Amino acid sequence: MTIPAAKLSNPAVRALVAAINGGDPTAFFAVLTPDATMSDDGSDRPLAAWAEREIFSSRGHIDVQTEKDGGLALIANYRNDTWGEMRTAWRFTVDGERISRFETGQA
């Protein structure tokens, strides 16, 4: 069962998932702190280049299956035109109303 983005508990995570699914890089970066960082499968990556490659130019989409830790930990089916669909885990660090770090990888 998929949890719609609008029903996610944490407002910043909700906004980020909506931006990913809407293909909206402006909204995506607006919910991140200016110095936000991320990792993919345990390796830190340059956030802007990663987002362009893995989300926006490859039509990324996230279908959240479960959330824990007040909405800061998600299990989701993530798909894009490059890799197809995979089960992924996402963990977010929120600073105020914005995300300062996220970590994703195969679940």
mmCIF file of N, CA, C and O in Angstrom:
data_model
loop_
_atom_site.group_PDB
_atom_site.id
_atom_site.type_symbol
_atom_site.label_atom_id
_atom_site.label_comp_id
_atom_site.label_asym_id
_atom_site.label_seq_id
_atom_site.Cartn_x
_atom_site.Cartn_y
_atom_site.Cartn_z
ATOM 1 N N MET A 1 0.841 -1.189 0.000
ATOM 2 C CA MET A 1 0.000 0.000 0.000
ATOM 3 C C MET A 1 0.883 1.248 0.000
ATOM 4 O O MET A 1 1.800 1.372 0.806
ATOM 5 N N THR A 2 0.613 2.148 -0.878
ATOM 6 C CA THR A 2 1.397 3.376 -1.005
ATOM 7 C C THR A 2 0.815 4.472 -0.122
ATOM 8 O O THR A 2 -0.396 4.646 -0.053
ATOM 9 N N ILE A 3 1.704 5.222 0.523
ATOM 10 C CA ILE A 3 1.292 6.391 1.310
ATOM 11 C C ILE A 3 1.425 7.607 0.399
ATOM 12 O O ILE A 3 2.527 7.915 -0.062
ATOM 13 N N PRO A 4 0.329 8.316 0.112
ATOM 14 C CA PRO A 4 0.439 9.516 -0.734
ATOM 15 C C PRO A 4 1.346 10.561 -0.088
ATOM 16 O O PRO A 4 1.379 10.692 1.132
ATOM 17 N N ALA A 5 2.072 11.293 -0.917
ATOM 18 C CA ALA A 5 2.984 12.325 -0.410
ATOM 19 C C ALA A 5 2.267 13.271 0.550
ATOM 20 O O ALA A 5 2.823 13.649 1.580
ATOM 21 N N ALA A 6 1.041 13.643 0.237
ATOM 22 C CA ALA A 6 0.288 14.595 1.062
ATOM 23 C C ALA A 6 -0.006 14.058 2.457
ATOM 24 O O ALA A 6 -0.335 14.831 3.359
ATOM 25 N N LYS A 7 0.118 12.748 2.669
ATOM 26 C CA LYS A 7 -0.183 12.140 3.968
ATOM 27 C C LYS A 7 1.066 11.851 4.797
ATOM 28 O O LYS A 7 0.962 11.348 5.906
ATOM 29 N N LEU A 8 2.248 12.172 4.278
ATOM 30 C CA LEU A 8 3.476 11.926 5.040
ATOM 31 C C LEU A 8 3.534 12.833 6.264
ATOM 32 O O LEU A 8 3.101 13.987 6.209
ATOM 33 N N SER A 9 4.085 12.327 7.346
ATOM 34 C CA SER A 9 4.057 13.030 8.637
ATOM 35 C C SER A 9 4.899 14.291 8.689
ATOM 36 O O SER A 9 4.467 15.302 9.245
ATOM 37 N N ASN A 10 6.107 14.232 8.172
ATOM 38 C CA ASN A 10 7.015 15.371 8.302
ATOM 39 C C ASN A 10 6.815 16.339 7.131
ATOM 40 O O ASN A 10 6.904 15.932 5.976
ATOM 41 N N PRO A 11 6.562 17.626 7.401
ATOM 42 C CA PRO A 11 6.295 18.582 6.321
ATOM 43 C C PRO A 11 7.431 18.735 5.315
ATOM 44 O O PRO A 11 7.192 18.864 4.115
ATOM 45 N N ALA A 12 8.676 18.713 5.774
ATOM 46 C CA ALA A 12 9.809 18.872 4.854
ATOM 47 C C ALA A 12 9.939 17.639 3.958
ATOM 48 O O ALA A 12 10.143 17.765 2.746
ATOM 49 N N VAL A 13 9.812 16.462 4.540
ATOM 50 C CA VAL A 13 9.869 15.225 3.760
ATOM 51 C C VAL A 13 8.704 15.173 2.784
ATOM 52 O O VAL A 13 8.864 14.799 1.617
ATOM 53 N N ARG A 14 7.531 15.564 3.246
ATOM 54 C CA ARG A 14 6.341 15.616 2.379
ATOM 55 C C ARG A 14 6.611 16.500 1.170
ATOM 56 O O ARG A 14 6.326 16.125 0.030
ATOM 57 N N ALA A 15 7.199 17.670 1.391
ATOM 58 C CA ALA A 15 7.499 18.605 0.294
ATOM 59 C C ALA A 15 8.548 18.034 -0.658
ATOM 60 O O ALA A 15 8.442 18.195 -1.877
ATOM 61 N N LEU A 16 9.555 17.348 -0.109
ATOM 62 C CA LEU A 16 10.600 16.772 -0.956
ATOM 63 C C LEU A 16 10.037 15.659 -1.834
ATOM 64 O O LEU A 16 10.310 15.613 -3.040
ATOM 65 N N VAL A 17 9.249 14.775 -1.265
ATOM 66 C CA VAL A 17 8.644 13.685 -2.041
ATOM 67 C C VAL A 17 7.726 14.255 -3.121
ATOM 68 O O VAL A 17 7.753 13.804 -4.271
ATOM 69 N N ALA A 18 6.943 15.263 -2.778
ATOM 70 C CA ALA A 18 6.069 15.900 -3.782
ATOM 71 C C ALA A 18 6.893 16.522 -4.907
ATOM 72 O O ALA A 18 6.511 16.429 -6.080
ATOM 73 N N ALA A 19 8.018 17.134 -4.575
ATOM 74 C CA ALA A 19 8.876 17.743 -5.599
ATOM 75 C C ALA A 19 9.482 16.678 -6.511
ATOM 76 O O ALA A 19 9.545 16.852 -7.736
ATOM 77 N N ILE A 20 9.925 15.562 -5.922
ATOM 78 C CA ILE A 20 10.461 14.464 -6.733
ATOM 79 C C ILE A 20 9.387 13.959 -7.685
ATOM 80 O O ILE A 20 9.606 13.851 -8.895
ATOM 81 N N ASN A 21 8.219 13.651 -7.142
ATOM 82 C CA ASN A 21 7.150 13.078 -7.966
ATOM 83 C C ASN A 21 6.593 14.064 -8.981
ATOM 84 O O ASN A 21 6.097 13.659 -10.025
ATOM 85 N N GLY A 22 6.720 15.344 -8.690
ATOM 86 C CA GLY A 22 6.269 16.372 -9.622
ATOM 87 C C GLY A 22 7.335 16.772 -10.638
ATOM 88 O O GLY A 22 7.080 17.603 -11.507
ATOM 89 N N GLY A 23 8.526 16.198 -10.508
ATOM 90 C CA GLY A 23 9.612 16.550 -11.427
ATOM 91 C C GLY A 23 10.001 18.015 -11.326
ATOM 92 O O GLY A 23 10.344 18.645 -12.317
ATOM 93 N N ASP A 24 9.975 18.553 -10.100
ATOM 94 C CA ASP A 24 10.153 19.989 -9.875
ATOM 95 C C ASP A 24 11.460 20.282 -9.133
ATOM 96 O O ASP A 24 11.488 20.297 -7.892
ATOM 97 N N PRO A 25 12.559 20.523 -9.854
ATOM 98 C CA PRO A 25 13.825 20.781 -9.168
ATOM 99 C C PRO A 25 13.809 22.048 -8.316
ATOM 100 O O PRO A 25 14.476 22.098 -7.277
ATOM 101 N N THR A 26 13.059 23.050 -8.712
ATOM 102 C CA THR A 26 12.995 24.278 -7.917
ATOM 103 C C THR A 26 12.414 23.990 -6.537
ATOM 104 O O THR A 26 12.972 24.406 -5.516
ATOM 105 N N ALA A 27 11.317 23.255 -6.486
ATOM 106 C CA ALA A 27 10.701 22.890 -5.207
ATOM 107 C C ALA A 27 11.603 21.950 -4.416
ATOM 108 O O ALA A 27 11.697 22.053 -3.189
ATOM 109 N N PHE A 28 12.284 21.045 -5.101
ATOM 110 C CA PHE A 28 13.201 20.104 -4.459
ATOM 111 C C PHE A 28 14.298 20.865 -3.715
ATOM 112 O O PHE A 28 14.520 20.649 -2.520
ATOM 113 N N PHE A 29 14.976 21.762 -4.405
ATOM 114 C CA PHE A 29 16.078 22.491 -3.766
ATOM 115 C C PHE A 29 15.582 23.509 -2.746
ATOM 116 O O PHE A 29 16.301 23.837 -1.807
ATOM 117 N N ALA A 30 14.355 23.981 -2.879
ATOM 118 C CA ALA A 30 13.800 24.940 -1.913
ATOM 119 C C ALA A 30 13.597 24.312 -0.539
ATOM 120 O O ALA A 30 13.653 25.017 0.475
ATOM 121 N N VAL A 31 13.368 23.011 -0.480
ATOM 122 C CA VAL A 31 13.145 22.355 0.808
ATOM 123 C C VAL A 31 14.461 21.892 1.448
ATOM 124 O O VAL A 31 14.483 21.479 2.597
ATOM 125 N N LEU A 32 15.569 22.037 0.736
ATOM 126 C CA LEU A 32 16.879 21.675 1.268
ATOM 127 C C LEU A 32 17.594 22.909 1.815
ATOM 128 O O LEU A 32 17.435 24.007 1.291
ATOM 129 N N THR A 33 18.405 22.716 2.851
ATOM 130 C CA THR A 33 19.240 23.817 3.324
ATOM 131 C C THR A 33 20.295 24.110 2.253
ATOM 132 O O THR A 33 20.610 23.238 1.437
ATOM 133 N N PRO A 34 20.854 25.319 2.244
ATOM 134 C CA PRO A 34 21.852 25.656 1.213
ATOM 135 C C PRO A 34 23.075 24.728 1.221
ATOM 136 O O PRO A 34 23.686 24.507 0.189
ATOM 137 N N ASP A 35 23.402 24.175 2.385
ATOM 138 C CA ASP A 35 24.576 23.307 2.498
ATOM 139 C C ASP A 35 24.197 21.827 2.648
ATOM 140 O O ASP A 35 24.973 21.026 3.159
ATOM 141 N N ALA A 36 23.021 21.460 2.181
ATOM 142 C CA ALA A 36 22.539 20.090 2.326
ATOM 143 C C ALA A 36 23.494 19.091 1.673
ATOM 144 O O ALA A 36 24.156 19.386 0.681
ATOM 145 N N THR A 37 23.549 17.907 2.281
ATOM 146 C CA THR A 37 24.374 16.814 1.770
ATOM 147 C C THR A 37 23.515 15.570 1.622
ATOM 148 O O THR A 37 22.405 15.499 2.149
ATOM 149 N N MET A 38 24.064 14.588 0.885
ATOM 150 C CA MET A 38 23.334 13.345 0.718
ATOM 151 C C MET A 38 24.298 12.203 0.470
ATOM 152 O O MET A 38 25.457 12.422 0.124
ATOM 153 N N SER A 39 23.797 10.985 0.665
ATOM 154 C CA SER A 39 24.563 9.799 0.302
ATOM 155 C C SER A 39 23.644 8.812 -0.399
ATOM 156 O O SER A 39 22.436 8.791 -0.182
ATOM 157 N N ASP A 40 24.249 8.009 -1.264
ATOM 158 C CA ASP A 40 23.539 6.977 -2.012
ATOM 159 C C ASP A 40 24.309 5.676 -1.809
ATOM 160 O O ASP A 40 25.508 5.618 -2.094
ATOM 161 N N ASP A 41 23.626 4.680 -1.269
ATOM 162 C CA ASP A 41 24.255 3.386 -0.952
ATOM 163 C C ASP A 41 25.538 3.549 -0.132
ATOM 164 O O ASP A 41 26.534 2.878 -0.377
ATOM 165 N N GLY A 42 25.509 4.480 0.828
ATOM 166 C CA GLY A 42 26.612 4.642 1.757
ATOM 167 C C GLY A 42 27.743 5.546 1.309
ATOM 168 O O GLY A 42 28.681 5.766 2.063
ATOM 169 N N SER A 43 27.667 6.083 0.094
ATOM 170 C CA SER A 43 28.720 6.978 -0.397
ATOM 171 C C SER A 43 28.166 8.374 -0.601
ATOM 172 O O SER A 43 27.140 8.539 -1.268
ATOM 173 N N ASP A 44 28.851 9.370 -0.032
ATOM 174 C CA ASP A 44 28.419 10.745 -0.248
ATOM 175 C C ASP A 44 28.544 11.088 -1.731
ATOM 176 O O ASP A 44 29.496 10.666 -2.391
ATOM 177 N N ARG A 45 27.584 11.829 -2.225
ATOM 178 C CA ARG A 45 27.539 12.222 -3.636
ATOM 179 C C ARG A 45 27.328 13.732 -3.727
ATOM 180 O O ARG A 45 26.742 14.337 -2.839
ATOM 181 N N PRO A 46 27.751 14.361 -4.839
ATOM 182 C CA PRO A 46 27.425 15.771 -5.064
ATOM 183 C C PRO A 46 25.915 15.873 -5.300
ATOM 184 O O PRO A 46 25.401 15.335 -6.279
ATOM 185 N N LEU A 47 25.236 16.549 -4.399
ATOM 186 C CA LEU A 47 23.779 16.540 -4.383
ATOM 187 C C LEU A 47 23.156 17.018 -5.691
ATOM 188 O O LEU A 47 22.274 16.351 -6.239
ATOM 189 N N ALA A 48 23.552 18.159 -6.206
ATOM 190 C CA ALA A 48 22.908 18.717 -7.407
ATOM 191 C C ALA A 48 23.080 17.791 -8.607
ATOM 192 O O ALA A 48 22.120 17.529 -9.346
ATOM 193 N N ALA A 49 24.282 17.280 -8.808
ATOM 194 C CA ALA A 49 24.528 16.380 -9.940
ATOM 195 C C ALA A 49 23.760 15.075 -9.772
ATOM 196 O O ALA A 49 23.187 14.550 -10.729
ATOM 197 N N TRP A 50 23.727 14.545 -8.556
ATOM 198 C CA TRP A 50 22.990 13.307 -8.290
ATOM 199 C C TRP A 50 21.501 13.503 -8.567
ATOM 200 O O TRP A 50 20.879 12.663 -9.227
ATOM 201 N N ALA A 51 20.936 14.595 -8.052
ATOM 202 C CA ALA A 51 19.499 14.843 -8.244
ATOM 203 C C ALA A 51 19.159 14.980 -9.723
ATOM 204 O O ALA A 51 18.147 14.448 -10.182
ATOM 205 N N GLU A 52 19.991 15.675 -10.475
ATOM 206 C CA GLU A 52 19.730 15.825 -11.911
ATOM 207 C C GLU A 52 19.750 14.471 -12.604
ATOM 208 O O GLU A 52 18.855 14.140 -13.382
ATOM 209 N N ARG A 53 20.752 13.669 -12.291
ATOM 210 C CA ARG A 53 20.918 12.367 -12.953
ATOM 211 C C ARG A 53 19.884 11.337 -12.485
ATOM 212 O O ARG A 53 19.268 10.649 -13.293
ATOM 213 N N GLU A 54 19.693 11.220 -11.177
ATOM 214 C CA GLU A 54 18.863 10.150 -10.622
ATOM 215 C C GLU A 54 17.381 10.494 -10.502
ATOM 216 O O GLU A 54 16.562 9.593 -10.379
ATOM 217 N N ILE A 55 17.063 11.795 -10.518
ATOM 218 C CA ILE A 55 15.660 12.201 -10.356
ATOM 219 C C ILE A 55 15.144 12.900 -11.605
ATOM 220 O O ILE A 55 14.258 12.388 -12.285
ATOM 221 N N PHE A 56 15.692 14.055 -11.904
ATOM 222 C CA PHE A 56 15.019 14.942 -12.859
ATOM 223 C C PHE A 56 15.206 14.561 -14.323
ATOM 224 O O PHE A 56 14.229 14.519 -15.070
ATOM 225 N N SER A 57 16.402 14.235 -14.769
ATOM 226 C CA SER A 57 16.561 13.881 -16.182
ATOM 227 C C SER A 57 16.123 12.449 -16.475
ATOM 228 O O SER A 57 15.920 12.089 -17.628
ATOM 229 N N SER A 58 15.923 11.648 -15.416
ATOM 230 C CA SER A 58 15.515 10.255 -15.607
ATOM 231 C C SER A 58 14.100 9.984 -15.098
ATOM 232 O O SER A 58 13.708 8.836 -14.914
ATOM 233 N N ARG A 59 13.350 11.047 -14.842
ATOM 234 C CA ARG A 59 11.946 10.955 -14.431
ATOM 235 C C ARG A 59 11.747 10.080 -13.193
ATOM 236 O O ARG A 59 10.949 9.152 -13.181
ATOM 237 N N GLY A 60 12.481 10.410 -12.128
ATOM 238 C CA GLY A 60 12.383 9.663 -10.883
ATOM 239 C C GLY A 60 11.019 9.815 -10.223
ATOM 240 O O GLY A 60 10.362 10.856 -10.341
ATOM 241 N N HIS A 61 10.605 8.748 -9.537
ATOM 242 C CA HIS A 61 9.318 8.746 -8.832
ATOM 243 C C HIS A 61 9.445 7.860 -7.601
ATOM 244 O O HIS A 61 10.012 6.771 -7.673
ATOM 245 N N ILE A 62 8.917 8.338 -6.493
ATOM 246 C CA ILE A 62 9.015 7.611 -5.229
ATOM 247 C C ILE A 62 7.613 7.272 -4.727
ATOM 248 O O ILE A 62 6.759 8.145 -4.611
ATOM 249 N N ASP A 63 7.376 5.979 -4.481
ATOM 250 C CA ASP A 63 6.118 5.502 -3.901
ATOM 251 C C ASP A 63 6.431 5.000 -2.500
ATOM 252 O O ASP A 63 7.022 3.925 -2.325
ATOM 253 N N VAL A 64 6.051 5.783 -1.495
ATOM 254 C CA VAL A 64 6.369 5.468 -0.103
ATOM 255 C C VAL A 64 5.479 4.320 0.377
ATOM 256 O O VAL A 64 4.260 4.361 0.233
ATOM 257 N N GLN A 65 6.126 3.319 0.937
ATOM 258 C CA GLN A 65 5.411 2.156 1.479
ATOM 259 C C GLN A 65 5.211 2.267 2.986
ATOM 260 O O GLN A 65 4.143 1.954 3.491
ATOM 261 N N THR A 66 6.265 2.693 3.698
ATOM 262 C CA THR A 66 6.173 2.850 5.154
ATOM 263 C C THR A 66 6.975 4.072 5.580
ATOM 264 O O THR A 66 7.901 4.486 4.879
ATOM 265 N N GLU A 67 6.594 4.619 6.733
ATOM 266 C CA GLU A 67 7.372 5.689 7.355
ATOM 267 C C GLU A 67 7.500 5.402 8.837
ATOM 268 O O GLU A 67 6.604 4.826 9.444
ATOM 269 N N LYS A 68 8.656 5.790 9.390
ATOM 270 C CA LYS A 68 8.941 5.618 10.814
ATOM 271 C C LYS A 68 9.651 6.865 11.306
ATOM 272 O O LYS A 68 10.003 7.734 10.520
ATOM 273 N N ASP A 69 9.881 6.902 12.609
ATOM 274 C CA ASP A 69 10.670 7.970 13.229
ATOM 275 C C ASP A 69 10.100 9.352 12.886
ATOM 276 O O ASP A 69 10.822 10.246 12.457
ATOM 277 N N GLY A 70 8.782 9.490 13.039
ATOM 278 C CA GLY A 70 8.138 10.781 12.779
ATOM 279 C C GLY A 70 8.203 11.204 11.321
ATOM 280 O O GLY A 70 8.163 12.388 11.015
ATOM 281 N N GLY A 71 8.323 10.240 10.436
ATOM 282 C CA GLY A 71 8.370 10.544 9.009
ATOM 283 C C GLY A 71 9.774 10.790 8.480
ATOM 284 O O GLY A 71 9.942 11.128 7.307
ATOM 285 N N LEU A 72 10.794 10.581 9.317
ATOM 286 C CA LEU A 72 12.174 10.827 8.887
ATOM 287 C C LEU A 72 12.849 9.589 8.301
ATOM 288 O O LEU A 72 13.968 9.664 7.799
ATOM 289 N N ALA A 73 12.168 8.453 8.345
ATOM 290 C CA ALA A 73 12.691 7.213 7.765
ATOM 291 C C ALA A 73 11.602 6.600 6.893
ATOM 292 O O ALA A 73 10.496 6.346 7.372
ATOM 293 N N LEU A 74 11.914 6.401 5.631
ATOM 294 C CA LEU A 74 10.947 5.856 4.688
ATOM 295 C C LEU A 74 11.479 4.587 4.043
ATOM 296 O O LEU A 74 12.685 4.460 3.810
ATOM 297 N N ILE A 75 10.569 3.689 3.739
ATOM 298 C CA ILE A 75 10.836 2.586 2.815
ATOM 299 C C ILE A 75 9.932 2.863 1.626
ATOM 300 O O ILE A 75 8.732 3.136 1.789
ATOM 301 N N ALA A 76 10.524 2.817 0.432
ATOM 302 C CA ALA A 76 9.765 3.211 -0.758
ATOM 303 C C ALA A 76 10.194 2.394 -1.967
ATOM 304 O O ALA A 76 11.311 1.878 -2.020
ATOM 305 N N ASN A 77 9.301 2.304 -2.925
ATOM 306 C CA ASN A 77 9.659 1.808 -4.245
ATOM 307 C C ASN A 77 10.030 3.040 -5.056
ATOM 308 O O ASN A 77 9.219 3.953 -5.203
ATOM 309 N N TYR A 78 11.278 3.072 -5.515
ATOM 310 C CA TYR A 78 11.764 4.199 -6.304
ATOM 311 C C TYR A 78 12.020 3.715 -7.720
ATOM 312 O O TYR A 78 12.589 2.642 -7.919
ATOM 313 N N ARG A 79 11.592 4.505 -8.685
ATOM 314 C CA ARG A 79 11.851 4.132 -10.074
ATOM 315 C C ARG A 79 12.306 5.349 -10.864
ATOM 316 O O ARG A 79 11.940 6.475 -10.552
ATOM 317 N N ASN A 80 13.139 5.077 -11.858
ATOM 318 C CA ASN A 80 13.508 6.094 -12.838
ATOM 319 C C ASN A 80 13.803 5.397 -14.158
ATOM 320 O O ASN A 80 13.832 4.164 -14.233
ATOM 321 N N ASP A 81 13.988 6.188 -15.200
ATOM 322 C CA ASP A 81 14.183 5.625 -16.533
ATOM 323 C C ASP A 81 15.543 4.948 -16.694
ATOM 324 O O ASP A 81 15.727 4.178 -17.630
ATOM 325 N N THR A 82 16.478 5.219 -15.793
ATOM 326 C CA THR A 82 17.810 4.625 -15.887
ATOM 327 C C THR A 82 17.862 3.243 -15.253
ATOM 328 O O THR A 82 18.369 2.295 -15.845
ATOM 329 N N TRP A 83 17.348 3.112 -14.041
ATOM 330 C CA TRP A 83 17.517 1.892 -13.257
ATOM 331 C C TRP A 83 16.260 1.050 -13.132
ATOM 332 O O TRP A 83 16.319 -0.039 -12.576
ATOM 333 N N GLY A 84 15.113 1.565 -13.566
ATOM 334 C CA GLY A 84 13.865 0.832 -13.339
ATOM 335 C C GLY A 84 13.404 1.050 -11.911
ATOM 336 O O GLY A 84 13.621 2.110 -11.338
ATOM 337 N N GLU A 85 12.773 0.026 -11.326
ATOM 338 C CA GLU A 85 12.219 0.167 -9.977
ATOM 339 C C GLU A 85 13.015 -0.661 -8.984
ATOM 340 O O GLU A 85 13.434 -1.780 -9.287
ATOM 341 N N MET A 86 13.216 -0.096 -7.788
ATOM 342 C CA MET A 86 13.908 -0.807 -6.719
ATOM 343 C C MET A 86 13.335 -0.381 -5.377
ATOM 344 O O MET A 86 12.830 0.735 -5.236
ATOM 345 N N ARG A 87 13.432 -1.277 -4.410
ATOM 346 C CA ARG A 87 13.011 -0.969 -3.048
ATOM 347 C C ARG A 87 14.149 -0.187 -2.397
ATOM 348 O O ARG A 87 15.303 -0.637 -2.408
ATOM 349 N N THR A 88 13.829 0.971 -1.837
ATOM 350 C CA THR A 88 14.843 1.852 -1.271
ATOM 351 C C THR A 88 14.482 2.279 0.150
ATOM 352 O O THR A 88 13.310 2.304 0.524
ATOM 353 N N ALA A 89 15.505 2.610 0.894
ATOM 354 C CA ALA A 89 15.341 3.197 2.224
ATOM 355 C C ALA A 89 15.828 4.639 2.141
ATOM 356 O O ALA A 89 16.809 4.935 1.453
ATOM 357 N N TRP A 90 15.122 5.524 2.810
ATOM 358 C CA TRP A 90 15.476 6.945 2.856
ATOM 359 C C TRP A 90 15.489 7.375 4.309
ATOM 360 O O TRP A 90 14.578 7.051 5.071
ATOM 361 N N ARG A 91 16.505 8.144 4.699
ATOM 362 C CA ARG A 91 16.593 8.705 6.041
ATOM 363 C C ARG A 91 16.908 10.186 5.909
ATOM 364 O O ARG A 91 17.779 10.564 5.119
ATOM 365 N N PHE A 92 16.180 11.009 6.638
ATOM 366 C CA PHE A 92 16.287 12.469 6.518
ATOM 367 C C PHE A 92 16.714 13.090 7.834
ATOM 368 O O PHE A 92 16.271 12.674 8.898
ATOM 369 N N THR A 93 17.541 14.127 7.738
ATOM 370 C CA THR A 93 17.871 14.988 8.866
ATOM 371 C C THR A 93 17.255 16.345 8.558
ATOM 372 O O THR A 93 17.534 16.933 7.503
ATOM 373 N N VAL A 94 16.392 16.801 9.448
ATOM 374 C CA VAL A 94 15.684 18.064 9.239
ATOM 375 C C VAL A 94 16.230 19.096 10.204
ATOM 376 O O VAL A 94 16.383 18.839 11.399
ATOM 377 N N ASP A 95 16.538 20.270 9.654
ATOM 378 C CA ASP A 95 17.056 21.396 10.427
ATOM 379 C C ASP A 95 16.023 22.511 10.297
ATOM 380 O O ASP A 95 15.925 23.141 9.241
ATOM 381 N N GLY A 96 15.242 22.741 11.346
ATOM 382 C CA GLY A 96 14.139 23.707 11.254
ATOM 383 C C GLY A 96 13.053 23.147 10.347
ATOM 384 O O GLY A 96 12.508 22.082 10.611
ATOM 385 N N GLU A 97 12.794 23.840 9.255
ATOM 386 C CA GLU A 97 11.748 23.407 8.322
ATOM 387 C C GLU A 97 12.326 22.851 7.025
ATOM 388 O O GLU A 97 11.598 22.624 6.065
ATOM 389 N N ARG A 98 13.661 22.666 7.004
ATOM 390 C CA ARG A 98 14.310 22.206 5.771
ATOM 391 C C ARG A 98 15.167 20.978 6.032
ATOM 392 O O ARG A 98 15.595 20.730 7.150
ATOM 393 N N ILE A 99 15.444 20.247 4.986
ATOM 394 C CA ILE A 99 16.252 19.035 5.074
ATOM 395 C C ILE A 99 17.717 19.405 4.889
ATOM 396 O O ILE A 99 18.079 20.042 3.896
ATOM 397 N N SER A 100 18.552 18.992 5.844
ATOM 398 C CA SER A 100 19.982 19.284 5.754
ATOM 399 C C SER A 100 20.783 18.086 5.239
ATOM 400 O O SER A 100 21.914 18.250 4.786
ATOM 401 N N ARG A 101 20.188 16.897 5.313
ATOM 402 C CA ARG A 101 20.857 15.706 4.793
ATOM 403 C C ARG A 101 19.817 14.628 4.527
ATOM 404 O O ARG A 101 18.847 14.507 5.275
ATOM 405 N N PHE A 102 20.056 13.880 3.461
ATOM 406 C CA PHE A 102 19.303 12.648 3.278
ATOM 407 C C PHE A 102 20.232 11.567 2.799
ATOM 408 O O PHE A 102 21.257 11.797 2.185
ATOM 409 N N GLU A 103 19.871 10.352 3.201
ATOM 410 C CA GLU A 103 20.621 9.166 2.828
ATOM 411 C C GLU A 103 19.645 8.204 2.194
ATOM 412 O O GLU A 103 18.558 7.988 2.713
ATOM 413 N N THR A 104 20.021 7.645 1.064
ATOM 414 C CA THR A 104 19.182 6.678 0.389
ATOM 415 C C THR A 104 20.024 5.504 -0.064
ATOM 416 O O THR A 104 21.244 5.592 -0.147
ATOM 417 N N GLY A 105 19.374 4.425 -0.314
ATOM 418 C CA GLY A 105 20.050 3.217 -0.790
ATOM 419 C C GLY A 105 19.055 2.091 -0.895
ATOM 420 O O GLY A 105 17.900 2.211 -0.478
ATOM 421 N N GLN A 106 19.503 0.996 -1.449
ATOM 422 C CA GLN A 106 18.618 -0.145 -1.610
ATOM 423 C C GLN A 106 18.237 -0.699 -0.243
ATOM 424 O O GLN A 106 19.058 -0.740 0.664
ATOM 425 N N ALA A 107 16.984 -1.086 -0.122
ATOM 426 C CA ALA A 107 16.474 -1.618 1.157
ATOM 427 C C ALA A 107 16.468 -3.135 1.130
ATOM 428 O O ALA A 107 16.400 -3.739 0.097
#
